[in-house]
GROMACS .gro file of C-alpha atoms in nm:
model
  334
    1MET     CA    1  -0.639  -1.966  -1.765
    2GLU     CA    2  -0.583  -1.612  -1.906
    3PHE     CA    3  -0.764  -1.301  -1.803
    4THR     CA    4  -0.801  -0.952  -1.939
    5ALA     CA    5  -0.864  -0.628  -1.759
    6GLN     CA    6  -1.229  -0.647  -1.872
    7ASP     CA    7  -1.277  -0.962  -1.661
    8TYR     CA    8  -1.222  -0.754  -1.345
    9LYS     CA    9  -1.441  -0.455  -1.440
   10LYS     CA   10  -1.793  -0.389  -1.317
   11GLY     CA   11  -2.026  -0.082  -1.329
   12GLN     CA   12  -1.965   0.284  -1.418
   13PRO     CA   13  -1.737   0.466  -1.174
   14ARG     CA   14  -1.895   0.764  -1.002
   15TRP     CA   15  -1.599   0.982  -0.940
   16CYS     CA   16  -1.534   1.346  -1.040
   17PRO     CA   17  -1.388   1.368  -1.391
   18GLY     CA   18  -1.005   1.383  -1.362
   19CYS     CA   19  -1.009   1.222  -1.014
   20GLY     CA   20  -0.698   1.008  -0.951
   21ASP     CA   21  -0.923   0.717  -0.855
   22HIS     CA   22  -1.004   0.673  -1.226
   23PHE     CA   23  -0.640   0.634  -1.314
   24PHE     CA   24  -0.566   0.393  -1.034
   25LEU     CA   25  -0.874   0.177  -1.096
   26ALA     CA   26  -0.762   0.126  -1.459
   27SER     CA   27  -0.420   0.022  -1.343
   28LEU     CA   28  -0.556  -0.223  -1.083
   29HIS     CA   29  -0.775  -0.390  -1.350
   30LYS     CA   30  -0.474  -0.437  -1.572
   31ALA     CA   31  -0.246  -0.552  -1.283
   32MET     CA   32  -0.498  -0.810  -1.165
   33ALA     CA   33  -0.520  -0.946  -1.526
   34GLU     CA   34  -0.143  -0.979  -1.552
   35ILE     CA   35  -0.117  -1.140  -1.203
   36GLY     CA   36  -0.385  -1.391  -1.313
   37VAL     CA   37  -0.561  -1.470  -0.988
   38GLU     CA   38  -0.919  -1.558  -1.069
   39PRO     CA   39  -1.177  -1.289  -0.987
   40TRP     CA   40  -1.361  -1.544  -0.773
   41ASN     CA   41  -1.056  -1.597  -0.563
   42THR     CA   42  -0.997  -1.221  -0.513
   43ALA     CA   43  -1.151  -0.990  -0.259
   44VAL     CA   44  -1.139  -0.601  -0.261
   45ILE     CA   45  -1.219  -0.449   0.079
   46SER     CA   46  -1.242  -0.080   0.155
   47GLY     CA   47  -1.359   0.159   0.429
   48ILE     CA   48  -1.532   0.494   0.368
   49GLY     CA   49  -1.434   0.777   0.138
   50CYS     CA   50  -1.425   0.855  -0.231
   51SER     CA   51  -1.155   0.592  -0.302
   52SER     CA   52  -1.347   0.338  -0.093
   53ARG     CA   53  -1.613   0.319  -0.359
   54LEU     CA   54  -1.364   0.119  -0.564
   55PRO     CA   55  -1.495  -0.234  -0.474
   56HIS     CA   56  -1.821  -0.129  -0.654
   57TYR     CA   57  -1.629  -0.132  -0.975
   58MET     CA   58  -1.462  -0.467  -0.935
   59ALA     CA   59  -1.605  -0.799  -1.071
   60THR     CA   60  -1.451  -0.972  -0.767
   61TYR     CA   61  -1.573  -1.029  -0.415
   62GLY     CA   62  -1.585  -0.696  -0.254
   63MET     CA   63  -1.691  -0.518   0.064
   64ASN     CA   64  -1.737  -0.137   0.109
   65THR     CA   65  -1.722  -0.151   0.485
   66ILE     CA   66  -1.721   0.113   0.761
   67HIS     CA   67  -1.487   0.408   0.827
   68GLY     CA   68  -1.129   0.310   0.901
   69ARG     CA   69  -1.197  -0.055   0.952
   70ALA     CA   70  -1.086  -0.189   0.613
   71ALA     CA   71  -0.766  -0.338   0.749
   72ALA     CA   72  -0.949  -0.515   1.035
   73ILE     CA   73  -1.209  -0.673   0.810
   74ALA     CA   74  -0.943  -0.755   0.544
   75THR     CA   75  -0.751  -0.928   0.819
   76GLY     CA   76  -1.050  -1.140   0.912
   77ALA     CA   77  -1.108  -1.234   0.550
   78LYS     CA   78  -0.752  -1.344   0.500
   79VAL     CA   79  -0.713  -1.537   0.820
   80ALA     CA   80  -1.054  -1.716   0.758
   81ASN     CA   81  -0.966  -1.806   0.399
   82PRO     CA   82  -0.581  -1.806   0.349
   83ASN     CA   83  -0.622  -1.890  -0.014
   84LEU     CA   84  -0.804  -1.569  -0.093
   85THR     CA   85  -0.607  -1.281  -0.245
   86VAL     CA   86  -0.710  -0.968  -0.057
   87TRP     CA   87  -0.674  -0.614  -0.169
   88GLN     CA   88  -0.738  -0.341   0.088
   89ILE     CA   89  -0.820  -0.004  -0.043
   90SER     CA   90  -0.807   0.307   0.182
   91GLY     CA   91  -0.771   0.681   0.148
   92ASP     CA   92  -0.534   0.887   0.359
   93GLY     CA   93  -0.819   0.991   0.587
   94ASP     CA   94  -0.991   0.647   0.611
   95GLY     CA   95  -0.661   0.464   0.639
   96LEU     CA   96  -0.446   0.687   0.866
   97ALA     CA   97  -0.692   0.883   1.084
   98ILE     CA   98  -0.970   0.657   1.230
   99GLY     CA   99  -0.804   0.364   1.065
  100GLY     CA  100  -0.450   0.443   1.180
  101ASN     CA  101  -0.446   0.197   1.458
  102HIS     CA  102  -0.556  -0.085   1.225
  103PHE     CA  103  -0.292   0.025   0.965
  104ILE     CA  104  -0.005  -0.001   1.205
  105HIS     CA  105  -0.108  -0.335   1.348
  106ALA     CA  106  -0.172  -0.495   1.014
  107ASN     CA  107   0.187  -0.401   0.930
  108ARG     CA  108   0.317  -0.520   1.273
  109ARG     CA  109   0.146  -0.852   1.241
  110ASN     CA  110   0.259  -0.889   0.878
  111ILE     CA  111  -0.073  -1.012   0.749
  112ASN     CA  112  -0.068  -1.118   0.385
  113LEU     CA  113  -0.255  -0.824   0.245
  114ASN     CA  114  -0.209  -0.589  -0.039
  115MET     CA  115  -0.274  -0.260   0.135
  116ILE     CA  116  -0.333   0.034  -0.105
  117LEU     CA  117  -0.314   0.391   0.039
  118LEU     CA  118  -0.461   0.643  -0.208
  119ASN     CA  119  -0.318   0.972  -0.088
  120ASN     CA  120  -0.464   1.301  -0.198
  121ARG     CA  121  -0.389   1.480   0.136
  122ILE     CA  122  -0.757   1.582   0.186
  123TYR     CA  123  -1.098   1.448   0.290
  124GLY     CA  124  -1.287   1.451  -0.045
  125LEU     CA  125  -1.612   1.270   0.033
  126THR     CA  126  -1.685   1.502   0.330
  127LYS     CA  127  -1.599   1.807   0.116
  128GLY     CA  128  -1.262   1.934   0.185
  129GLN     CA  129  -1.129   1.900   0.544
  130TYR     CA  130  -0.751   1.855   0.611
  131SER     CA  131  -0.639   1.501   0.649
  132PRO     CA  132  -0.355   1.328   0.837
  133THR     CA  133  -0.121   1.375   0.539
  134SER     CA  134  -0.206   1.743   0.475
  135PRO     CA  135   0.108   1.969   0.510
  136ARG     CA  136   0.148   2.215   0.804
  137GLY     CA  137  -0.021   2.547   0.711
  138PHE     CA  138  -0.274   2.376   0.474
  139VAL     CA  139  -0.585   2.591   0.439
  140SER     CA  140  -0.906   2.385   0.423
  141LYS     CA  141  -1.269   2.407   0.544
  142SER     CA  142  -1.168   2.268   0.889
  143SER     CA  143  -0.842   2.472   0.905
  144PRO     CA  144  -0.935   2.811   0.754
  145TYR     CA  145  -0.623   2.983   0.897
  146GLY     CA  146  -0.393   2.691   0.807
  147THR     CA  147  -0.347   2.360   1.000
  148VAL     CA  148  -0.091   2.388   1.283
  149GLU     CA  149  -0.023   2.009   1.277
  150ASP     CA  150   0.258   1.820   1.114
  151PRO     CA  151   0.146   1.541   0.876
  152PHE     CA  152   0.194   1.171   0.897
  153ARG     CA  153   0.430   1.033   0.643
  154PRO     CA  154   0.299   0.686   0.536
  155ALA     CA  155   0.641   0.528   0.486
  156GLU     CA  156   0.748   0.635   0.834
  157LEU     CA  157   0.439   0.483   0.991
  158CYS     CA  158   0.488   0.167   0.789
  159PHE     CA  159   0.854   0.132   0.895
  160GLY     CA  160   0.786   0.230   1.257
  161ALA     CA  161   0.529  -0.052   1.271
  162ARG     CA  162   0.802  -0.290   1.154
  163GLY     CA  163   0.648  -0.310   0.803
  164HIS     CA  164   0.834  -0.526   0.545
  165PHE     CA  165   0.710  -0.380   0.222
  166PHE     CA  166   0.653  -0.025   0.104
  167ALA     CA  167   0.631   0.119  -0.241
  168ARG     CA  168   0.517   0.443  -0.398
  169THR     CA  169   0.371   0.531  -0.730
  170VAL     CA  170   0.171   0.819  -0.903
  171ALA     CA  171  -0.184   0.745  -1.021
  172THR     CA  172  -0.123   0.891  -1.366
  173ASP     CA  173   0.188   0.683  -1.419
  174GLY     CA  174  -0.001   0.369  -1.540
  175GLN     CA  175   0.266   0.125  -1.645
  176HIS     CA  176   0.471   0.199  -1.329
  177THR     CA  177   0.161   0.155  -1.109
  178ILE     CA  178   0.097  -0.180  -1.269
  179SER     CA  179   0.454  -0.295  -1.198
  180VAL     CA  180   0.439  -0.177  -0.837
  181LEU     CA  181   0.102  -0.350  -0.779
  182LYS     CA  182   0.243  -0.675  -0.920
  183ALA     CA  183   0.547  -0.644  -0.690
  184ALA     CA  184   0.316  -0.594  -0.388
  185ASN     CA  185   0.111  -0.891  -0.471
  186ALA     CA  186   0.427  -1.102  -0.517
  187HIS     CA  187   0.544  -1.005  -0.165
  188LYS     CA  188   0.431  -1.246   0.099
  189GLY     CA  189   0.311  -1.041   0.388
  190ALA     CA  190   0.162  -0.696   0.444
  191SER     CA  191   0.254  -0.477   0.138
  192VAL     CA  192   0.178  -0.109   0.147
  193VAL     CA  193   0.161   0.094  -0.177
  194GLU     CA  194   0.117   0.469  -0.138
  195VAL     CA  195  -0.048   0.617  -0.452
  196LEU     CA  196   0.003   0.987  -0.505
  197GLN     CA  197  -0.316   1.133  -0.664
  198ASN     CA  198  -0.491   1.463  -0.698
  199CYS     CA  199  -0.844   1.561  -0.571
  200VAL     CA  200  -0.949   1.785  -0.860
  201ILE     CA  201  -1.216   1.953  -0.645
  202PHE     CA  202  -1.070   2.017  -0.305
  203ASN     CA  203  -0.691   1.975  -0.340
  204ASN     CA  204  -0.603   1.993  -0.711
  205GLY     CA  205  -0.238   2.015  -0.779
  206CYS     CA  206  -0.126   1.869  -0.453
  207HIS     CA  207   0.122   1.640  -0.643
  208ASP     CA  208   0.180   1.851  -0.943
  209ALA     CA  209   0.555   1.818  -0.914
  210VAL     CA  210   0.534   1.450  -1.020
  211TYR     CA  211   0.191   1.419  -1.174
  212ASN     CA  212   0.297   1.424  -1.536
  213LYS     CA  213   0.597   1.269  -1.720
  214ALA     CA  214   0.793   1.590  -1.751
  215GLY     CA  215   0.755   1.663  -1.378
  216ARG     CA  216   0.878   1.311  -1.287
  217GLU     CA  217   1.185   1.344  -1.507
  218GLU     CA  218   1.274   1.656  -1.309
  219ASN     CA  219   1.147   1.576  -0.960
  220ALA     CA  220   1.134   1.201  -0.909
  221ILE     CA  221   1.371   0.912  -0.890
  222TYR     CA  222   1.267   0.559  -0.985
  223VAL     CA  223   1.422   0.317  -0.742
  224GLU     CA  224   1.489  -0.045  -0.828
  225HIS     CA  225   1.654  -0.314  -0.623
  226GLY     CA  226   2.016  -0.370  -0.733
  227LYS     CA  227   2.027  -0.058  -0.949
  228PRO     CA  228   2.223   0.266  -0.891
  229LEU     CA  229   2.009   0.553  -0.758
  230ILE     CA  230   2.035   0.779  -1.068
  231PHE     CA  231   1.780   1.039  -1.171
  232GLY     CA  232   1.734   1.350  -1.387
  233LYS     CA  233   1.600   1.406  -1.739
  234ASP     CA  234   1.931   1.291  -1.882
  235ARG     CA  235   2.016   1.060  -1.584
  236GLU     CA  236   2.281   1.307  -1.493
  237PHE     CA  237   2.230   1.299  -1.110
  238GLY     CA  238   2.286   1.040  -0.842
  239LEU     CA  239   2.259   0.983  -0.476
  240VAL     CA  240   2.557   0.895  -0.257
  241GLN     CA  241   2.576   0.843   0.118
  242GLU     CA  242   2.726   1.120   0.325
  243GLY     CA  243   2.751   1.060   0.694
  244PHE     CA  244   2.414   0.940   0.815
  245GLY     CA  245   2.235   1.108   0.528
  246LEU     CA  246   2.218   1.126   0.147
  247LYS     CA  247   2.373   1.375  -0.088
  248ILE     CA  248   2.293   1.468  -0.459
  249VAL     CA  249   2.592   1.456  -0.690
  250LYS     CA  250   2.631   1.524  -1.063
  251ILE     CA  251   2.775   1.237  -1.262
  252GLY     CA  252   3.088   1.358  -1.444
  253GLU     CA  253   3.172   1.639  -1.201
  254ASN     CA  254   3.452   1.629  -0.950
  255GLY     CA  255   3.553   1.272  -1.073
  256ILE     CA  256   3.204   1.127  -0.989
  257THR     CA  257   3.128   0.823  -1.195
  258GLU     CA  258   2.832   0.578  -1.192
  259LYS     CA  259   3.042   0.351  -0.978
  260ASP     CA  260   3.029   0.608  -0.694
  261ILE     CA  261   2.650   0.611  -0.692
  262LEU     CA  262   2.464   0.431  -0.411
  263VAL     CA  263   2.299   0.103  -0.518
  264HIS     CA  264   1.934   0.055  -0.396
  265ASP     CA  265   1.891  -0.235  -0.162
  266ALA     CA  266   1.516  -0.299  -0.108
  267HIS     CA  267   1.597  -0.628   0.062
  268CYS     CA  268   1.809  -0.492   0.348
  269GLU     CA  269   1.647  -0.566   0.688
  270ASP     CA  270   1.781  -0.249   0.841
  271ASN     CA  271   1.541   0.024   0.703
  272THR     CA  272   1.770   0.325   0.771
  273LEU     CA  273   1.858   0.408   0.412
  274GLN     CA  274   1.515   0.302   0.298
  275THR     CA  275   1.364   0.554   0.527
  276LYS     CA  276   1.593   0.825   0.393
  277LEU     CA  277   1.480   0.741   0.046
  278ALA     CA  278   1.114   0.728   0.143
  279LEU     CA  279   1.108   1.064   0.317
  280MET     CA  280   1.282   1.262   0.027
  281GLY     CA  281   1.105   1.521  -0.175
  282ASN     CA  282   0.928   1.729   0.090
  283GLY     CA  283   1.075   2.066  -0.007
  284ASP     CA  284   1.430   1.948   0.079
  285GLY     CA  285   1.571   1.969  -0.272
  286PHE     CA  286   1.567   1.584  -0.323
  287PRO     CA  287   1.357   1.400  -0.568
  288VAL     CA  288   1.054   1.198  -0.475
  289ALA     CA  289   1.125   0.825  -0.463
  290LEU     CA  290   0.895   0.610  -0.665
  291GLY     CA  291   0.902   0.233  -0.690
  292VAL     CA  292   0.959  -0.049  -0.436
  293ILE     CA  293   1.153   0.109  -0.154
  294ARG     CA  294   1.142  -0.187   0.097
  295ASP     CA  295   1.071  -0.555   0.031
  296VAL     CA  296   1.188  -0.791   0.307
  297GLU     CA  297   1.078  -1.144   0.373
  298ALA     CA  298   0.938  -1.231   0.715
  299PRO     CA  299   0.683  -1.478   0.867
  300THR     CA  300   0.325  -1.387   0.800
  301TYR     CA  301   0.046  -1.372   1.068
  302ASP     CA  302  -0.193  -1.580   0.866
  303ASP     CA  303   0.061  -1.863   0.797
  304CYS     CA  304   0.160  -1.870   1.165
  305VAL     CA  305  -0.205  -1.880   1.282
  306SER     CA  306  -0.277  -2.175   1.039
  307ALA     CA  307   0.041  -2.357   1.150
  308GLN     CA  308  -0.050  -2.311   1.524
  309ILE     CA  309  -0.402  -2.448   1.467
  310GLU     CA  310  -0.255  -2.761   1.296
  311GLU     CA  311   0.010  -2.799   1.579
  312VAL     CA  312  -0.262  -2.775   1.852
  313LYS     CA  313  -0.490  -3.015   1.663
  314ALA     CA  314  -0.214  -3.270   1.631
  315ALA     CA  315  -0.158  -3.270   2.010
  316LYS     CA  316  -0.522  -3.306   2.093
  317LYS     CA  317  -0.730  -3.617   2.116
  318TYR     CA  318  -1.005  -3.458   1.922
  319HIS     CA  319  -0.990  -3.268   1.598
  320ASN     CA  320  -1.345  -3.138   1.549
  321PHE     CA  321  -1.653  -3.056   1.755
  322ALA     CA  322  -1.813  -3.393   1.712
  323GLU     CA  323  -1.497  -3.557   1.854
  324LEU     CA  324  -1.486  -3.310   2.137
  325LEU     CA  325  -1.832  -3.410   2.247
  326GLU     CA  326  -1.736  -3.770   2.247
  327THR     CA  327  -1.443  -3.702   2.494
  328ASN     CA  328  -1.705  -3.655   2.769
  329ASP     CA  329  -1.930  -3.903   2.938
  330ILE     CA  330  -2.215  -4.020   2.704
  331TRP     CA  331  -2.557  -4.145   2.812
  332GLU     CA  332  -2.794  -4.297   2.561
  333VAL     CA  333  -3.150  -4.226   2.651
  334LYS     CA  334  -3.414  -4.470   2.525
   0.00000   0.00000   0.00000
């Protein structure tokens, strides 16, 4: 059965004009159509925030739940119905502040969820307070003199929690977002996709360096497993390993050829180089890495729970509640 993006659409989105949520929603509809999982076998679960309104605009099962608890509720849905395809939608505030504990444990357990983190580095719904991803010195309504905190970096949290899939895309880069979402869905286990997007009201321009095509040509690198790490408008730059870090080189200078460029390995279990890639682009002169940065196979929590249940059932004399009752003494009252 074939589907179109229209089969997954519902309602009229109520976000500010120009909000990154509009761009992402359109990409999600298209990705779901290309993936081909039926709308009635799909659930979209969110917490609280501007981005968490997204389930209202999906013709699938959906839950707009409570603040920070999207991962917990998505976990329950997936374990109760392993055949359900579950997409969890969170903003940087909802997912990494009050929901931070659930985020790291969903990754640690490796629950088969598609976890989307829409990152605009601000609390939008509550009108402009700094969030866990706002940079040090960021001026907001809750930090009028600049925040004195260092931000979370989502990839670092994911990897620190032994996460097995991490990808990054930009909301305005539609085709790339679709490809990343498809890759996340194909991964069996907890997949985290960080989506860089602007809040046009309270933090407009926070991702300007990569928000349009010209910016990405200058300031981003698209990583792909098995491909050399080359970037630049004319693909003139590359990344090589230097000691324990990375170094930018120009192809054609000092005898550097494409063969010298580091090849991306998203499937490497050791995340050292993947972490280096994921943390680039924070004013360090390196490009922002976009694409699937880590994609490693591992047992999933939901499969292990199901297998354990079957194993225990096979060893028991009873397999359901009625059989359990019959294992005890029975009196027939007439």
